[in-house]
Amino acid sequence: MIIISAIIEITPQLLRGLGITISVLLASAIIAYIVAFVAGLSRVSNNVILNKATGVYVEVFRGTSLIVQLFWLYYAIPMLFGIQLGSNWWTGVIAIGLNYGAYLSEVVRGSILAVDKGQTEAAIALNMSRYQRMRLIILPQAVRMMLPEFGNYTIQIMKATSLVSLIGMRDILYYGDIMRSTNLSQAPLIYVIVLFIYFILALPFIWLTRKGETIAKKGVVS
Amino acid sequence: MSNVLTENKKNSVSLSTEPIVKYLDVKKSFGDTHVLKGINLEIRPGEKIAVIGPSGSGKTTIIRMLMTLEEPTSGDIIVNGKNLWKMEKNGQLVKANEKHIREVRGDIGMVFQHFNLFPHMTILENCMAAPIHVKKENKDEVRERSIKMLERVGLGTKLDFYPSQLSGGQKQRVAMARALVMRPKIMLFDEVTSALDPELVGEVLEVIRDIAENDDMAMVLVTHEMEFALDIADKVLFLDQGVIAEQGTANEVLVDSKNERVQSFLKRFRKA
C-alpha cells in the first residue's frame, strides 16, 4: 500500500519531464535522419572530397563518446569560439542528432550498397541518369532495407535523450535525480519508475521496428 | 541441326547499309586477364548476330561494353557515327561524360541473364518507368504501349503483378517487354535463357523469335542455345580466347569452318 501511494506520488513528478524528453527525442531523431541521408549519400558519391570529408565526420562521431561530444558542444565551443549553439535544448538536440546521424549514415550507405548490382545495370540499360537510378531504382529498395535499423537506432536515440539532464535540461531523468537527492530512501523505486517510463516510450518504436522488418522482407526479393 | 544449317536466311541484311555499330580494335583487360584482345566488328541495322564460343571467351564482355556496363581498355566503339566512350572537348578526344554517353547509348537495349526486374514495381510499372522518366513521353501513351507489349509477350493478364509473383520465364518475358517499350535500334541478349529451368526456355525463345521476325531492330545474342541462335542469326561469331576466331553465316562457321577450335567446340556441343 505504501508502495502504491509512493508510485502515485512519484510518477506525476517525473512526468513533468516528459515534454522535454519527447521534444528532444523527436528533434534529434529528425536531425539524425536528415544527417544520415546526406552523409550516407555523400559516402557513396563519386566526389572524392565529399566522400572523404564525410568519412572523417562519421568516424569521429562514431568513435568518440556521445557524452563527451555533448560536453564539448556545451562547454568547449562557447569558450573556444565565443559562440553559443543556442539554448541547452538545441545543444542537446544537435549533439544527439550528429552522433546518431553518423551511425545511421552507415546504415544508409550499407543499404544502398546492398542493392543488387543488376538493378543498376538494368537501369543503365534503360538509359537512366545516375540521379534517376538512385531516385527511382536504388533508394526505394534501399529504404526498405533500412527500416529495421532506423527503428533500432530511434529506440537508442530515445534512451540517449536522458543525457541532456547533464546539461541542465529538465527531462524525466532530471526530475528523478532531483527527487532522489531529497529522498534517498526512495531511490530504487524512483529509478524503477524512470526505467518503466522509458520502456513505455520505447514500445511504439519497438512495434514500428517489427513492422519495418516485415516491410523490408516483402520489398526486396526479386 | 542439319535442317537449320541448310536453310537459307530469309531476311539477310543488305551489305550496302552503313553499320550502326562499329568496334575498332577493342580490347578489354580485368587486371592481368586479357579478356578481349582486339575486336573488330560491324553491326548493320536490322542484323541478327549470334555470338557463340566457350565460356570465358569474352562473349558477354563484348555486349556489356556496348551497353556501357564495362569500359574498354583500349579501342573505340562507334554508335551511329559517334564515339561511345570518348567525346571531343577543346579539340581533344577525352573520356566521355554521362551526358555524352546517355546520348549515344539511347538506341541500345539489353536483356540480362538474371532478368534484373525492379522488384518494387509491378510489371507494368517496370515497363513504364524508363519511357516516362528517361524519354519524357506522355504517360497515357506509354501505358497503352506497355500494356500492348506485355500482351505481346503473353503477360497481359498480370499487369499488376510484382516480379516476385512470376516464374523465371515470365520474368524474362517482362524484361524483354521492358526493353522493347524503349524502342531500341539494337537489342542485346546476354545468355537470357541460362538461368531458366529447362521447361521455361521455350517460351522465352519464342518471344525472341517473334521479335527477330517482326521487328527491324538489330539483335546481338550471346547464347548457348546453339540451334536456336543459328536459326535466326544472319551472322555467327565464334569467339575464342578473346578474339573472333571465325565469323560468317551459320553454314560458313558451322559446316565449312576448318578452324580446329570451332570443330572441337562443336564436337563437345553435339555430344551434350
mmCIF file of N, CA and C in Angstrom, chain A residues 3-4 11 16 22 26 36 40 46 48 89 97 127 154 157 169 174 177 179 182 201 207 220 222:
data_model
loop_
_atom_site.group_PDB
_atom_site.id
_atom_site.type_symbol
_atom_site.label_atom_id
_atom_site.label_comp_id
_atom_site.label_asym_id
_atom_site.label_seq_id
_atom_site.Cartn_x
_atom_site.Cartn_y
_atom_site.Cartn_z
ATOM 1 N N ILE A 3 3.852 1.399 -1.049
ATOM 2 C CA ILE A 3 4.498 1.489 -2.360
ATOM 3 C C ILE A 3 3.557 2.118 -3.379
ATOM 4 N N ILE A 4 2.322 1.662 -3.387
ATOM 5 C CA ILE A 4 1.384 2.188 -4.368
ATOM 6 C C ILE A 4 1.200 3.693 -4.193
ATOM 7 N N THR A 11 5.232 9.341 -9.743
ATOM 8 C CA THR A 11 5.043 9.348 -11.192
ATOM 9 C C THR A 11 4.711 10.732 -11.775
ATOM 10 N N ARG A 16 6.634 15.415 -15.317
ATOM 11 C CA ARG A 16 6.847 16.830 -15.656
ATOM 12 C C ARG A 16 7.958 16.950 -16.699
ATOM 13 N N ILE A 22 10.387 13.973 -24.852
ATOM 14 C CA ILE A 22 9.790 13.706 -26.160
ATOM 15 C C ILE A 22 10.240 14.732 -27.202
ATOM 16 N N LEU A 26 12.173 13.729 -30.604
ATOM 17 C CA LEU A 26 11.683 13.972 -31.963
ATOM 18 C C LEU A 26 12.660 14.828 -32.751
ATOM 19 N N ALA A 36 21.805 11.473 -41.690
ATOM 20 C CA ALA A 36 22.103 10.121 -42.165
ATOM 21 C C ALA A 36 22.006 10.041 -43.684
ATOM 22 N N GLY A 40 25.157 9.609 -45.782
ATOM 23 C CA GLY A 40 25.163 8.291 -46.428
ATOM 24 C C GLY A 40 25.299 8.412 -47.939
ATOM 25 N N ASN A 46 30.707 9.889 -56.051
ATOM 26 C CA ASN A 46 31.984 9.802 -56.757
ATOM 27 C C ASN A 46 32.910 10.952 -56.398
ATOM 28 N N VAL A 48 35.355 12.764 -54.534
ATOM 29 C CA VAL A 48 36.328 12.260 -53.554
ATOM 30 C C VAL A 48 36.352 13.119 -52.293
ATOM 31 N N TRP A 89 18.622 23.190 -24.994
ATOM 32 C CA TRP A 89 17.814 22.248 -25.767
ATOM 33 C C TRP A 89 18.448 22.002 -27.129
ATOM 34 N N GLY A 97 21.733 14.393 -32.452
ATOM 35 C CA GLY A 97 21.447 14.259 -33.882
ATOM 36 C C GLY A 97 22.695 13.938 -34.683
ATOM 37 N N ASN A 127 18.900 3.499 -69.992
ATOM 38 C CA ASN A 127 19.466 4.833 -70.209
ATOM 39 C C ASN A 127 19.107 5.836 -69.117
ATOM 40 N N THR A 154 16.353 4.549 -33.440
ATOM 41 C CA THR A 154 15.433 5.502 -32.835
ATOM 42 C C THR A 154 15.201 5.156 -31.367
ATOM 43 N N ILE A 157 18.156 6.452 -29.645
ATOM 44 C CA ILE A 157 18.096 7.914 -29.513
ATOM 45 C C ILE A 157 17.211 8.281 -28.326
ATOM 46 N N MET A 169 18.976 20.215 -18.728
ATOM 47 C CA MET A 169 17.615 20.135 -19.268
ATOM 48 C C MET A 169 16.737 19.359 -18.296
ATOM 49 N N TYR A 174 16.128 14.040 -15.116
ATOM 50 C CA TYR A 174 16.446 15.192 -14.279
ATOM 51 C C TYR A 174 15.537 15.219 -13.053
ATOM 52 N N ASP A 177 16.448 12.490 -10.614
ATOM 53 C CA ASP A 177 17.636 12.830 -9.820
ATOM 54 C C ASP A 177 17.284 13.801 -8.691
ATOM 55 N N MET A 179 14.425 14.207 -7.203
ATOM 56 C CA MET A 179 13.644 13.555 -6.150
ATOM 57 C C MET A 179 14.510 12.626 -5.319
ATOM 58 N N THR A 182 16.477 14.503 -2.659
ATOM 59 C CA THR A 182 15.732 14.951 -1.485
ATOM 60 C C THR A 182 15.183 13.771 -0.683
ATOM 61 N N LEU A 201 7.783 4.478 -23.402
ATOM 62 C CA LEU A 201 8.057 5.355 -24.543
ATOM 63 C C LEU A 201 8.648 4.570 -25.717
ATOM 64 N N TRP A 207 7.450 -1.546 -31.803
ATOM 65 C CA TRP A 207 6.394 -2.030 -32.700
ATOM 66 C C TRP A 207 6.689 -1.604 -34.142
ATOM 67 N N VAL A 220 12.181 -6.703 -51.114
ATOM 68 C CA VAL A 220 13.427 -6.780 -51.857
ATOM 69 C C VAL A 220 13.714 -8.102 -52.561
ATOM 70 N N SER A 222 13.509 -10.577 -55.417
ATOM 71 C CA SER A 222 13.065 -10.429 -56.807
ATOM 72 C C SER A 222 12.767 -11.785 -57.425
#
